[in-house]
């Protein structure tokens, strides 16, 4: 591969946040040895950072160290270089040593969100889960708008079967990104797992509204993607509520009115998807029909 082609490939990886660590190191090492990074101008520093991270991924610490040296010479004391140095240290140093390094950096700059995240990541791998949660909550008190942080907190709570706390974390995500239906679906599915079926069906219906509001004739079009997953959620919830209308809701959410009509609509929308001629979709039709308990 030519030098220009390698540079173009790595630039494309950076633009699309593609990891491809082995390929990055294979191509990047050639560029590094031939001083090809000079052709990138200011992008040479992004290339060095990309190559350093990829090299750490696959254990090529010699390559990572060379990238770090060039970055440190150009940007001494740079917060981004310090974070990269910490990641490099995590590969060979003890967690205690790396944590001390991060602590010292935070003393100098307590608003460095990247250092906070590295600390939390390190603590998650080495400490008890309670300490990770405490540190993540402290971080989110300062960096409230970090959606990824709230999602991480929700994941941790769910992994510990603490679904009520997970829903509380996800509620902040909905406030920060009210236009994203995937977050609403995640909230709905967590509520279902937590046993709050009225809340789950409410959120599933919100997802349906968000994903099908721009469809000219939703009843004549098969649901796809997140929409069909939401309709499945509606069907699951409706079936449980019809079997037991007194299912409790820890959130105080009432069951929707016209539940039977909602159940019939969910059945119709799911079956519309499995009525398409696509061979792969048709393979699951019999199982779906059997579960629905209806004749089509």
PDB file of C-alpha atoms in Angstrom:
ATOM      1  CA  UNK A   1       0.000   0.000   0.000  1.00  0.00           C
ATOM      2  CA  UNK A   2       1.290   3.467  -0.885  1.00  0.00           C
ATOM      3  CA  UNK A   3       1.966   6.099   1.747  1.00  0.00           C
ATOM      4  CA  UNK A   4      -0.825   8.345   0.472  1.00  0.00           C
ATOM      5  CA  UNK A   5      -3.287   5.444   0.537  1.00  0.00           C
ATOM      6  CA  UNK A   6      -2.322   4.570   4.117  1.00  0.00           C
ATOM      7  CA  UNK A   7      -2.756   8.174   5.207  1.00  0.00           C
ATOM      8  CA  UNK A   8      -6.166   8.301   3.546  1.00  0.00           C
ATOM      9  CA  UNK A   9      -7.287   5.070   5.241  1.00  0.00           C
ATOM     10  CA  UNK A  10      -6.231   6.253   8.688  1.00  0.00           C
ATOM     11  CA  UNK A  11      -7.905   9.614   8.156  1.00  0.00           C
ATOM     12  CA  UNK A  12     -11.111   7.774   7.256  1.00  0.00           C
ATOM     13  CA  UNK A  13     -10.832   5.707  10.448  1.00  0.00           C
ATOM     14  CA  UNK A  14     -10.487   8.897  12.489  1.00  0.00           C
ATOM     15  CA  UNK A  15     -13.445  10.543  10.762  1.00  0.00           C
ATOM     16  CA  UNK A  16     -15.715   7.571  11.509  1.00  0.00           C
ATOM     17  CA  UNK A  17     -14.262   6.680  14.942  1.00  0.00           C
ATOM     18  CA  UNK A  18     -13.315   3.245  13.634  1.00  0.00           C
ATOM     19  CA  UNK A  19     -11.037   1.342  15.976  1.00  0.00           C
ATOM     20  CA  UNK A  20      -9.383  -1.260  13.665  1.00  0.00           C
ATOM     21  CA  UNK A  21      -6.331  -1.254  15.946  1.00  0.00           C
ATOM     22  CA  UNK A  22      -4.253  -3.830  14.102  1.00  0.00           C
ATOM     23  CA  UNK A  23      -4.707  -2.151  10.749  1.00  0.00           C
ATOM     24  CA  UNK A  24      -3.987   1.263  12.264  1.00  0.00           C
ATOM     25  CA  UNK A  25      -0.706  -0.014  13.698  1.00  0.00           C
ATOM     26  CA  UNK A  26       0.272  -1.818  10.488  1.00  0.00           C
ATOM     27  CA  UNK A  27      -0.245   1.268   8.359  1.00  0.00           C
ATOM     28  CA  UNK A  28       0.697   3.798  11.001  1.00  0.00           C
ATOM     29  CA  UNK A  29       4.059   2.184  11.741  1.00  0.00           C
ATOM     30  CA  UNK A  30       5.061   2.577   8.104  1.00  0.00           C
ATOM     31  CA  UNK A  31       4.053   6.229   8.183  1.00  0.00           C
ATOM     32  CA  UNK A  32       5.890   6.771  11.460  1.00  0.00           C
ATOM     33  CA  UNK A  33       9.137   5.246  10.192  1.00  0.00           C
ATOM     34  CA  UNK A  34       9.042   7.210   6.943  1.00  0.00           C
ATOM     35  CA  UNK A  35       8.159  10.506   8.652  1.00  0.00           C
ATOM     36  CA  UNK A  36       5.040  10.543   6.514  1.00  0.00           C
ATOM     37  CA  UNK A  37       3.108  12.278   9.285  1.00  0.00           C
ATOM     38  CA  UNK A  38       4.667  15.562   8.153  1.00  0.00           C
ATOM     39  CA  UNK A  39       2.368  15.449   5.126  1.00  0.00           C
ATOM     40  CA  UNK A  40      -0.625  15.717   7.446  1.00  0.00           C
ATOM     41  CA  UNK A  41       0.203  19.149   8.802  1.00  0.00           C
ATOM     42  CA  UNK A  42      -1.810  19.834  11.947  1.00  0.00           C
ATOM     43  CA  UNK A  43      -3.542  16.465  11.522  1.00  0.00           C
ATOM     44  CA  UNK A  44      -0.233  14.762  12.322  1.00  0.00           C
ATOM     45  CA  UNK A  45      -0.962  15.108  16.036  1.00  0.00           C
ATOM     46  CA  UNK A  46      -4.365  13.464  15.684  1.00  0.00           C
ATOM     47  CA  UNK A  47      -2.627  10.691  13.751  1.00  0.00           C
ATOM     48  CA  UNK A  48      -0.049  10.199  16.518  1.00  0.00           C
ATOM     49  CA  UNK A  49      -2.800  10.018  19.131  1.00  0.00           C
ATOM     50  CA  UNK A  50      -4.733   7.522  17.002  1.00  0.00           C
ATOM     51  CA  UNK A  51      -1.655   5.365  16.493  1.00  0.00           C
ATOM     52  CA  UNK A  52      -0.686   5.470  20.166  1.00  0.00           C
ATOM     53  CA  UNK A  53      -4.106   4.245  21.284  1.00  0.00           C
ATOM     54  CA  UNK A  54      -4.166   1.492  18.653  1.00  0.00           C
ATOM     55  CA  UNK A  55      -0.648   0.394  19.618  1.00  0.00           C
ATOM     56  CA  UNK A  56      -1.638   0.156  23.292  1.00  0.00           C
ATOM     57  CA  UNK A  57      -4.672  -1.906  22.248  1.00  0.00           C
ATOM     58  CA  UNK A  58      -2.530  -4.611  20.655  1.00  0.00           C
ATOM     59  CA  UNK A  59       0.465  -4.410  22.985  1.00  0.00           C
ATOM     60  CA  UNK A  60       2.861  -2.561  20.673  1.00  0.00           C
ATOM     61  CA  UNK A  61       4.084  -0.358  23.476  1.00  0.00           C
ATOM     62  CA  UNK A  62       7.258   0.575  21.596  1.00  0.00           C
ATOM     63  CA  UNK A  63       5.156   2.266  18.932  1.00  0.00           C
ATOM     64  CA  UNK A  64       2.959   3.918  21.566  1.00  0.00           C
ATOM     65  CA  UNK A  65       6.014   5.262  23.399  1.00  0.00           C
ATOM     66  CA  UNK A  66       7.406   6.808  20.217  1.00  0.00           C
ATOM     67  CA  UNK A  67       4.084   8.538  19.545  1.00  0.00           C
ATOM     68  CA  UNK A  68       3.926   9.785  23.120  1.00  0.00           C
ATOM     69  CA  UNK A  69       7.454  11.142  22.898  1.00  0.00           C
ATOM     70  CA  UNK A  70       6.642  13.181  19.808  1.00  0.00           C
ATOM     71  CA  UNK A  71       3.394  14.437  21.308  1.00  0.00           C
ATOM     72  CA  UNK A  72       5.055  15.359  24.616  1.00  0.00           C
ATOM     73  CA  UNK A  73       7.836  17.230  22.817  1.00  0.00           C
ATOM     74  CA  UNK A  74       5.278  19.228  20.839  1.00  0.00           C
ATOM     75  CA  UNK A  75       2.697  19.731  23.617  1.00  0.00           C
ATOM     76  CA  UNK A  76       4.427  19.496  27.018  1.00  0.00           C
ATOM     77  CA  UNK A  77       1.877  19.355  29.835  1.00  0.00           C
ATOM     78  CA  UNK A  78      -1.081  19.050  27.450  1.00  0.00           C
ATOM     79  CA  UNK A  79      -4.157  17.557  29.201  1.00  0.00           C
ATOM     80  CA  UNK A  80      -4.777  15.227  26.227  1.00  0.00           C
ATOM     81  CA  UNK A  81      -1.204  14.002  26.282  1.00  0.00           C
ATOM     82  CA  UNK A  82      -1.497  13.450  30.037  1.00  0.00           C
ATOM     83  CA  UNK A  83      -4.601  11.317  29.504  1.00  0.00           C
ATOM     84  CA  UNK A  84      -2.785   9.333  26.827  1.00  0.00           C
ATOM     85  CA  UNK A  85       0.155   8.877  29.187  1.00  0.00           C
ATOM     86  CA  UNK A  86      -2.215   7.540  31.832  1.00  0.00           C
ATOM     87  CA  UNK A  87      -3.696   5.039  29.385  1.00  0.00           C
ATOM     88  CA  UNK A  88      -0.171   3.918  28.525  1.00  0.00           C
ATOM     89  CA  UNK A  89       0.609   3.516  32.231  1.00  0.00           C
ATOM     90  CA  UNK A  90      -2.504   1.377  32.715  1.00  0.00           C
ATOM     91  CA  UNK A  91      -0.933  -1.207  30.389  1.00  0.00           C
ATOM     92  CA  UNK A  92       2.093  -1.843  32.620  1.00  0.00           C
ATOM     93  CA  UNK A  93       1.769  -0.025  35.943  1.00  0.00           C
ATOM     94  CA  UNK A  94      -0.177  -1.081  39.037  1.00  0.00           C
ATOM     95  CA  UNK A  95      -3.674   0.392  39.474  1.00  0.00           C
ATOM     96  CA  UNK A  96      -2.469   2.198  42.600  1.00  0.00           C
ATOM     97  CA  UNK A  97       0.326   3.938  40.688  1.00  0.00           C
ATOM     98  CA  UNK A  98      -1.967   4.979  37.851  1.00  0.00           C
ATOM     99  CA  UNK A  99      -4.658   6.193  40.251  1.00  0.00           C
ATOM    100  CA  UNK A 100      -2.065   8.332  42.038  1.00  0.00           C
ATOM    101  CA  UNK A 101      -1.030   9.799  38.672  1.00  0.00           C
ATOM    102  CA  UNK A 102      -4.655  10.662  37.881  1.00  0.00           C
ATOM    103  CA  UNK A 103      -5.143  12.157  41.354  1.00  0.00           C
ATOM    104  CA  UNK A 104      -2.178  14.464  40.798  1.00  0.00           C
ATOM    105  CA  UNK A 105      -3.581  15.577  37.443  1.00  0.00           C
ATOM    106  CA  UNK A 106      -6.958  16.367  39.001  1.00  0.00           C
ATOM    107  CA  UNK A 107      -5.286  18.459  41.687  1.00  0.00           C
ATOM    108  CA  UNK A 108      -3.884  20.593  38.881  1.00  0.00           C
ATOM    109  CA  UNK A 109      -7.118  20.636  36.872  1.00  0.00           C
ATOM    110  CA  UNK A 110     -10.235  19.358  38.629  1.00  0.00           C
ATOM    111  CA  UNK A 111     -12.371  20.150  35.561  1.00  0.00           C
ATOM    112  CA  UNK A 112     -10.586  17.643  33.311  1.00  0.00           C
ATOM    113  CA  UNK A 113     -13.486  15.350  32.425  1.00  0.00           C
ATOM    114  CA  UNK A 114     -11.247  12.921  30.505  1.00  0.00           C
ATOM    115  CA  UNK A 115      -9.146  12.251  33.614  1.00  0.00           C
ATOM    116  CA  UNK A 116     -12.282  11.716  35.677  1.00  0.00           C
ATOM    117  CA  UNK A 117     -13.479   9.145  33.139  1.00  0.00           C
ATOM    118  CA  UNK A 118     -10.174   7.297  33.178  1.00  0.00           C
ATOM    119  CA  UNK A 119     -10.308   7.156  36.975  1.00  0.00           C
ATOM    120  CA  UNK A 120     -13.826   5.755  36.878  1.00  0.00           C
ATOM    121  CA  UNK A 121     -12.854   3.207  34.209  1.00  0.00           C
ATOM    122  CA  UNK A 122      -9.844   2.115  36.260  1.00  0.00           C
ATOM    123  CA  UNK A 123     -11.858   1.881  39.452  1.00  0.00           C
ATOM    124  CA  UNK A 124     -14.537  -0.166  37.691  1.00  0.00           C
ATOM    125  CA  UNK A 125     -11.916  -2.748  36.726  1.00  0.00           C
ATOM    126  CA  UNK A 126     -10.132  -2.923  40.048  1.00  0.00           C
ATOM    127  CA  UNK A 127     -12.386  -1.825  42.927  1.00  0.00           C
ATOM    128  CA  UNK A 128     -15.686  -2.789  44.448  1.00  0.00           C
ATOM    129  CA  UNK A 129     -18.733  -1.656  42.507  1.00  0.00           C
ATOM    130  CA  UNK A 130     -19.838   0.653  45.331  1.00  0.00           C
ATOM    131  CA  UNK A 131     -16.715   2.793  44.924  1.00  0.00           C
ATOM    132  CA  UNK A 132     -17.267   3.007  41.187  1.00  0.00           C
ATOM    133  CA  UNK A 133     -20.856   4.156  41.684  1.00  0.00           C
ATOM    134  CA  UNK A 134     -19.803   6.739  44.277  1.00  0.00           C
ATOM    135  CA  UNK A 135     -17.138   8.174  41.979  1.00  0.00           C
ATOM    136  CA  UNK A 136     -19.433   8.162  38.948  1.00  0.00           C
ATOM    137  CA  UNK A 137     -22.131   9.981  40.922  1.00  0.00           C
ATOM    138  CA  UNK A 138     -19.565  12.566  42.052  1.00  0.00           C
ATOM    139  CA  UNK A 139     -18.475  13.000  38.446  1.00  0.00           C
ATOM    140  CA  UNK A 140     -22.057  13.487  37.255  1.00  0.00           C
ATOM    141  CA  UNK A 141     -22.679  16.084  39.953  1.00  0.00           C
ATOM    142  CA  UNK A 142     -20.018  18.151  38.197  1.00  0.00           C
ATOM    143  CA  UNK A 143     -20.563  17.087  34.578  1.00  0.00           C
ATOM    144  CA  UNK A 144     -24.330  16.687  34.556  1.00  0.00           C
ATOM    145  CA  UNK A 145     -24.672  16.913  30.767  1.00  0.00           C
ATOM    146  CA  UNK A 146     -22.554  13.803  30.124  1.00  0.00           C
ATOM    147  CA  UNK A 147     -25.119  11.409  28.649  1.00  0.00           C
ATOM    148  CA  UNK A 148     -22.579   8.580  28.397  1.00  0.00           C
ATOM    149  CA  UNK A 149     -21.918   8.914  32.116  1.00  0.00           C
ATOM    150  CA  UNK A 150     -25.599   8.537  32.977  1.00  0.00           C
ATOM    151  CA  UNK A 151     -25.891   5.536  30.640  1.00  0.00           C
ATOM    152  CA  UNK A 152     -22.863   3.967  32.313  1.00  0.00           C
ATOM    153  CA  UNK A 153     -24.438   4.506  35.731  1.00  0.00           C
ATOM    154  CA  UNK A 154     -27.689   2.940  34.516  1.00  0.00           C
ATOM    155  CA  UNK A 155     -25.736  -0.060  33.196  1.00  0.00           C
ATOM    156  CA  UNK A 156     -23.975  -0.570  36.514  1.00  0.00           C
ATOM    157  CA  UNK A 157     -27.235  -0.436  38.459  1.00  0.00           C
ATOM    158  CA  UNK A 158     -28.875  -2.879  36.045  1.00  0.00           C
ATOM    159  CA  UNK A 159     -25.946  -5.287  36.370  1.00  0.00           C
ATOM    160  CA  UNK A 160     -26.609  -5.287  40.130  1.00  0.00           C
ATOM    161  CA  UNK A 161     -30.365  -5.834  39.621  1.00  0.00           C
ATOM    162  CA  UNK A 162     -31.050  -2.354  41.000  1.00  0.00           C
ATOM    163  CA  UNK A 163     -33.541  -1.434  38.313  1.00  0.00           C
ATOM    164  CA  UNK A 164     -35.234   1.402  40.184  1.00  0.00           C
ATOM    165  CA  UNK A 165     -31.898   3.214  40.471  1.00  0.00           C
ATOM    166  CA  UNK A 166     -31.194   2.398  36.827  1.00  0.00           C
ATOM    167  CA  UNK A 167     -34.481   4.054  35.840  1.00  0.00           C
ATOM    168  CA  UNK A 168     -33.541   7.114  37.877  1.00  0.00           C
ATOM    169  CA  UNK A 169     -30.252   7.393  35.955  1.00  0.00           C
ATOM    170  CA  UNK A 170     -32.047   6.906  32.638  1.00  0.00           C
ATOM    171  CA  UNK A 171     -34.558   9.618  33.513  1.00  0.00           C
ATOM    172  CA  UNK A 172     -31.676  12.106  33.378  1.00  0.00           C
ATOM    173  CA  UNK A 173     -30.778  10.761  29.929  1.00  0.00           C
ATOM    174  CA  UNK A 174     -34.325  11.436  28.725  1.00  0.00           C
ATOM    175  CA  UNK A 175     -34.090  14.996  29.989  1.00  0.00           C
ATOM    176  CA  UNK A 176     -30.769  15.538  28.230  1.00  0.00           C
ATOM    177  CA  UNK A 177     -31.705  13.835  24.942  1.00  0.00           C
ATOM    178  CA  UNK A 178     -35.505  13.937  24.592  1.00  0.00           C
ATOM    179  CA  UNK A 179     -35.282  13.502  20.821  1.00  0.00           C
ATOM    180  CA  UNK A 180     -33.591  10.088  20.898  1.00  0.00           C
ATOM    181  CA  UNK A 181     -36.088   7.171  20.754  1.00  0.00           C
ATOM    182  CA  UNK A 182     -33.393   4.606  21.601  1.00  0.00           C
ATOM    183  CA  UNK A 183     -33.079   6.061  25.088  1.00  0.00           C
ATOM    184  CA  UNK A 184     -36.847   5.887  25.577  1.00  0.00           C
ATOM    185  CA  UNK A 185     -36.859   2.259  24.441  1.00  0.00           C
ATOM    186  CA  UNK A 186     -34.071   1.460  26.865  1.00  0.00           C
ATOM    187  CA  UNK A 187     -36.062   3.114  29.643  1.00  0.00           C
ATOM    188  CA  UNK A 188     -39.146   1.094  28.644  1.00  0.00           C
ATOM    189  CA  UNK A 189     -37.284  -2.208  28.654  1.00  0.00           C
ATOM    190  CA  UNK A 190     -35.686  -1.445  32.014  1.00  0.00           C
ATOM    191  CA  UNK A 191     -39.116  -0.602  33.436  1.00  0.00           C
ATOM    192  CA  UNK A 192     -40.437  -3.918  32.107  1.00  0.00           C
ATOM    193  CA  UNK A 193     -37.570  -5.791  33.769  1.00  0.00           C
ATOM    194  CA  UNK A 194     -38.264  -3.898  36.977  1.00  0.00           C
ATOM    195  CA  UNK A 195     -41.864  -5.112  36.839  1.00  0.00           C
ATOM    196  CA  UNK A 196     -43.444  -1.693  36.277  1.00  0.00           C
ATOM    197  CA  UNK A 197     -45.552  -2.785  33.314  1.00  0.00           C
ATOM    198  CA  UNK A 198     -47.803   0.310  33.098  1.00  0.00           C
ATOM    199  CA  UNK A 199     -44.712   2.526  32.886  1.00  0.00           C
ATOM    200  CA  UNK A 200     -43.116   0.194  30.339  1.00  0.00           C
ATOM    201  CA  UNK A 201     -46.095   0.230  27.967  1.00  0.00           C
ATOM    202  CA  UNK A 202     -46.371   4.009  28.273  1.00  0.00           C
ATOM    203  CA  UNK A 203     -42.745   4.438  27.215  1.00  0.00           C
ATOM    204  CA  UNK A 204     -43.060   1.888  24.402  1.00  0.00           C
ATOM    205  CA  UNK A 205     -45.992   3.857  23.016  1.00  0.00           C
ATOM    206  CA  UNK A 206     -43.890   7.027  23.173  1.00  0.00           C
ATOM    207  CA  UNK A 207     -41.219   5.267  21.109  1.00  0.00           C
ATOM    208  CA  UNK A 208     -43.861   4.253  18.565  1.00  0.00           C
ATOM    209  CA  UNK A 209     -45.072   7.844  18.348  1.00  0.00           C
ATOM    210  CA  UNK A 210     -41.514   9.140  17.910  1.00  0.00           C
ATOM    211  CA  UNK A 211     -40.582   6.650  15.196  1.00  0.00           C
ATOM    212  CA  UNK A 212     -43.819   6.537  13.179  1.00  0.00           C
ATOM    213  CA  UNK A 213     -45.005  10.145  13.357  1.00  0.00           C
ATOM    214  CA  UNK A 214     -43.333  10.964  10.020  1.00  0.00           C
ATOM    215  CA  UNK A 215     -44.658   7.880   8.225  1.00  0.00           C
ATOM    216  CA  UNK A 216     -47.471   8.874   5.881  1.00  0.00           C
ATOM    217  CA  UNK A 217     -49.479   5.648   6.332  1.00  0.00           C
ATOM    218  CA  UNK A 218     -48.036   3.687   9.276  1.00  0.00           C
ATOM    219  CA  UNK A 219     -50.858   1.158   9.227  1.00  0.00           C
ATOM    220  CA  UNK A 220     -50.052   0.236   5.640  1.00  0.00           C
ATOM    221  CA  UNK A 221     -46.301   0.038   6.175  1.00  0.00           C
ATOM    222  CA  UNK A 222     -44.457  -2.746   7.996  1.00  0.00           C
ATOM    223  CA  UNK A 223     -42.752  -1.563  11.152  1.00  0.00           C
ATOM    224  CA  UNK A 224     -38.977  -1.904  11.119  1.00  0.00           C
ATOM    225  CA  UNK A 225     -35.989  -1.419  13.368  1.00  0.00           C
ATOM    226  CA  UNK A 226     -36.652   0.262  16.683  1.00  0.00           C
ATOM    227  CA  UNK A 227     -40.322   0.663  15.787  1.00  0.00           C
ATOM    228  CA  UNK A 228     -41.015  -3.073  15.586  1.00  0.00           C
ATOM    229  CA  UNK A 229     -39.104  -3.610  18.824  1.00  0.00           C
ATOM    230  CA  UNK A 230     -41.315  -1.016  20.497  1.00  0.00           C
ATOM    231  CA  UNK A 231     -44.464  -2.687  19.164  1.00  0.00           C
ATOM    232  CA  UNK A 232     -43.231  -5.999  20.551  1.00  0.00           C
ATOM    233  CA  UNK A 233     -42.851  -4.241  23.894  1.00  0.00           C
ATOM    234  CA  UNK A 234     -46.382  -2.895  23.651  1.00  0.00           C
ATOM    235  CA  UNK A 235     -47.679  -6.388  22.904  1.00  0.00           C
ATOM    236  CA  UNK A 236     -45.799  -7.972  25.813  1.00  0.00           C
ATOM    237  CA  UNK A 237     -47.012  -5.323  28.242  1.00  0.00           C
ATOM    238  CA  UNK A 238     -50.600  -5.383  26.979  1.00  0.00           C
ATOM    239  CA  UNK A 239     -50.771  -9.163  27.300  1.00  0.00           C
ATOM    240  CA  UNK A 240     -49.615  -9.006  30.923  1.00  0.00           C
ATOM    241  CA  UNK A 241     -51.967  -6.157  31.818  1.00  0.00           C
ATOM    242  CA  UNK A 242     -54.940  -7.894  30.215  1.00  0.00           C
ATOM    243  CA  UNK A 243     -54.150 -11.001  32.237  1.00  0.00           C
ATOM    244  CA  UNK A 244     -53.831  -8.988  35.440  1.00  0.00           C
ATOM    245  CA  UNK A 245     -55.155  -5.439  35.379  1.00  0.00           C
ATOM    246  CA  UNK A 246     -54.072  -4.958  38.981  1.00  0.00           C
ATOM    247  CA  UNK A 247     -50.342  -5.183  38.266  1.00  0.00           C
ATOM    248  CA  UNK A 248     -48.682  -2.626  40.541  1.00  0.00           C
ATOM    249  CA  UNK A 249     -46.727   0.357  39.254  1.00  0.00           C
ATOM    250  CA  UNK A 250     -43.950   1.600  41.519  1.00  0.00           C
ATOM    251  CA  UNK A 251     -43.980   4.869  39.574  1.00  0.00           C
ATOM    252  CA  UNK A 252     -47.726   5.335  40.010  1.00  0.00           C
ATOM    253  CA  UNK A 253     -48.295   5.163  36.245  1.00  0.00           C
ATOM    254  CA  UNK A 254     -51.865   4.087  35.393  1.00  0.00           C
ATOM    255  CA  UNK A 255     -52.522   1.439  32.782  1.00  0.00           C
ATOM    256  CA  UNK A 256     -53.651   2.976  29.474  1.00  0.00           C
ATOM    257  CA  UNK A 257     -57.307   3.117  28.548  1.00  0.00           C
ATOM    258  CA  UNK A 258     -58.627   1.008  25.665  1.00  0.00           C
ATOM    259  CA  UNK A 259     -56.001  -1.628  26.501  1.00  0.00           C
ATOM    260  CA  UNK A 260     -57.634  -4.292  24.364  1.00  0.00           C
ATOM    261  CA  UNK A 261     -57.604  -2.023  21.322  1.00  0.00           C
ATOM    262  CA  UNK A 262     -53.941  -1.258  21.948  1.00  0.00           C
ATOM    263  CA  UNK A 263     -53.245  -4.981  22.170  1.00  0.00           C
ATOM    264  CA  UNK A 264     -55.034  -5.598  18.856  1.00  0.00           C
ATOM    265  CA  UNK A 265     -53.131  -2.771  17.183  1.00  0.00           C
ATOM    266  CA  UNK A 266     -49.812  -4.104  18.462  1.00  0.00           C
ATOM    267  CA  UNK A 267     -50.691  -7.532  17.086  1.00  0.00           C
ATOM    268  CA  UNK A 268     -51.586  -6.003  13.735  1.00  0.00           C
ATOM    269  CA  UNK A 269     -48.352  -3.995  13.526  1.00  0.00           C
ATOM    270  CA  UNK A 270     -46.125  -6.941  14.490  1.00  0.00           C
ATOM    271  CA  UNK A 271     -47.861  -9.288  12.078  1.00  0.00           C
ATOM    272  CA  UNK A 272     -47.602  -6.716   9.277  1.00  0.00           C
ATOM    273  CA  UNK A 273     -43.852  -6.925   9.598  1.00  0.00           C
ATOM    274  CA  UNK A 274     -43.879 -10.721   9.417  1.00  0.00           C
ATOM    275  CA  UNK A 275     -46.172 -10.689   6.391  1.00  0.00           C
ATOM    276  CA  UNK A 276     -43.528  -9.224   4.099  1.00  0.00           C
ATOM    277  CA  UNK A 277     -42.016 -11.393   1.388  1.00  0.00           C
ATOM    278  CA  UNK A 278     -38.451 -11.150   2.717  1.00  0.00           C
ATOM    279  CA  UNK A 279     -37.303 -14.758   3.168  1.00  0.00           C
ATOM    280  CA  UNK A 280     -35.433 -14.195   6.422  1.00  0.00           C
ATOM    281  CA  UNK A 281     -38.396 -12.390   8.005  1.00  0.00           C
ATOM    282  CA  UNK A 282     -40.860 -15.021   6.785  1.00  0.00           C
ATOM    283  CA  UNK A 283     -38.885 -17.769   8.542  1.00  0.00           C
ATOM    284  CA  UNK A 284     -40.007 -16.476  11.929  1.00  0.00           C
ATOM    285  CA  UNK A 285     -43.627 -15.985  10.968  1.00  0.00           C
ATOM    286  CA  UNK A 286     -44.920 -19.327  12.253  1.00  0.00           C
ATOM    287  CA  UNK A 287     -43.312 -18.818  15.649  1.00  0.00           C
ATOM    288  CA  UNK A 288     -44.744 -15.311  15.873  1.00  0.00           C
ATOM    289  CA  UNK A 289     -48.228 -16.439  14.870  1.00  0.00           C
ATOM    290  CA  UNK A 290     -48.089 -19.223  17.417  1.00  0.00           C
ATOM    291  CA  UNK A 291     -47.102 -16.817  20.175  1.00  0.00           C
ATOM    292  CA  UNK A 292     -49.763 -14.305  19.218  1.00  0.00           C
ATOM    293  CA  UNK A 293     -52.378 -17.011  19.442  1.00  0.00           C
ATOM    294  CA  UNK A 294     -54.288 -15.616  16.467  1.00  0.00           C
ATOM    295  CA  UNK A 295     -55.065 -16.924  12.978  1.00  0.00           C
ATOM    296  CA  UNK A 296     -53.747 -14.991  10.006  1.00  0.00           C
TER     297      UNK A 296
END
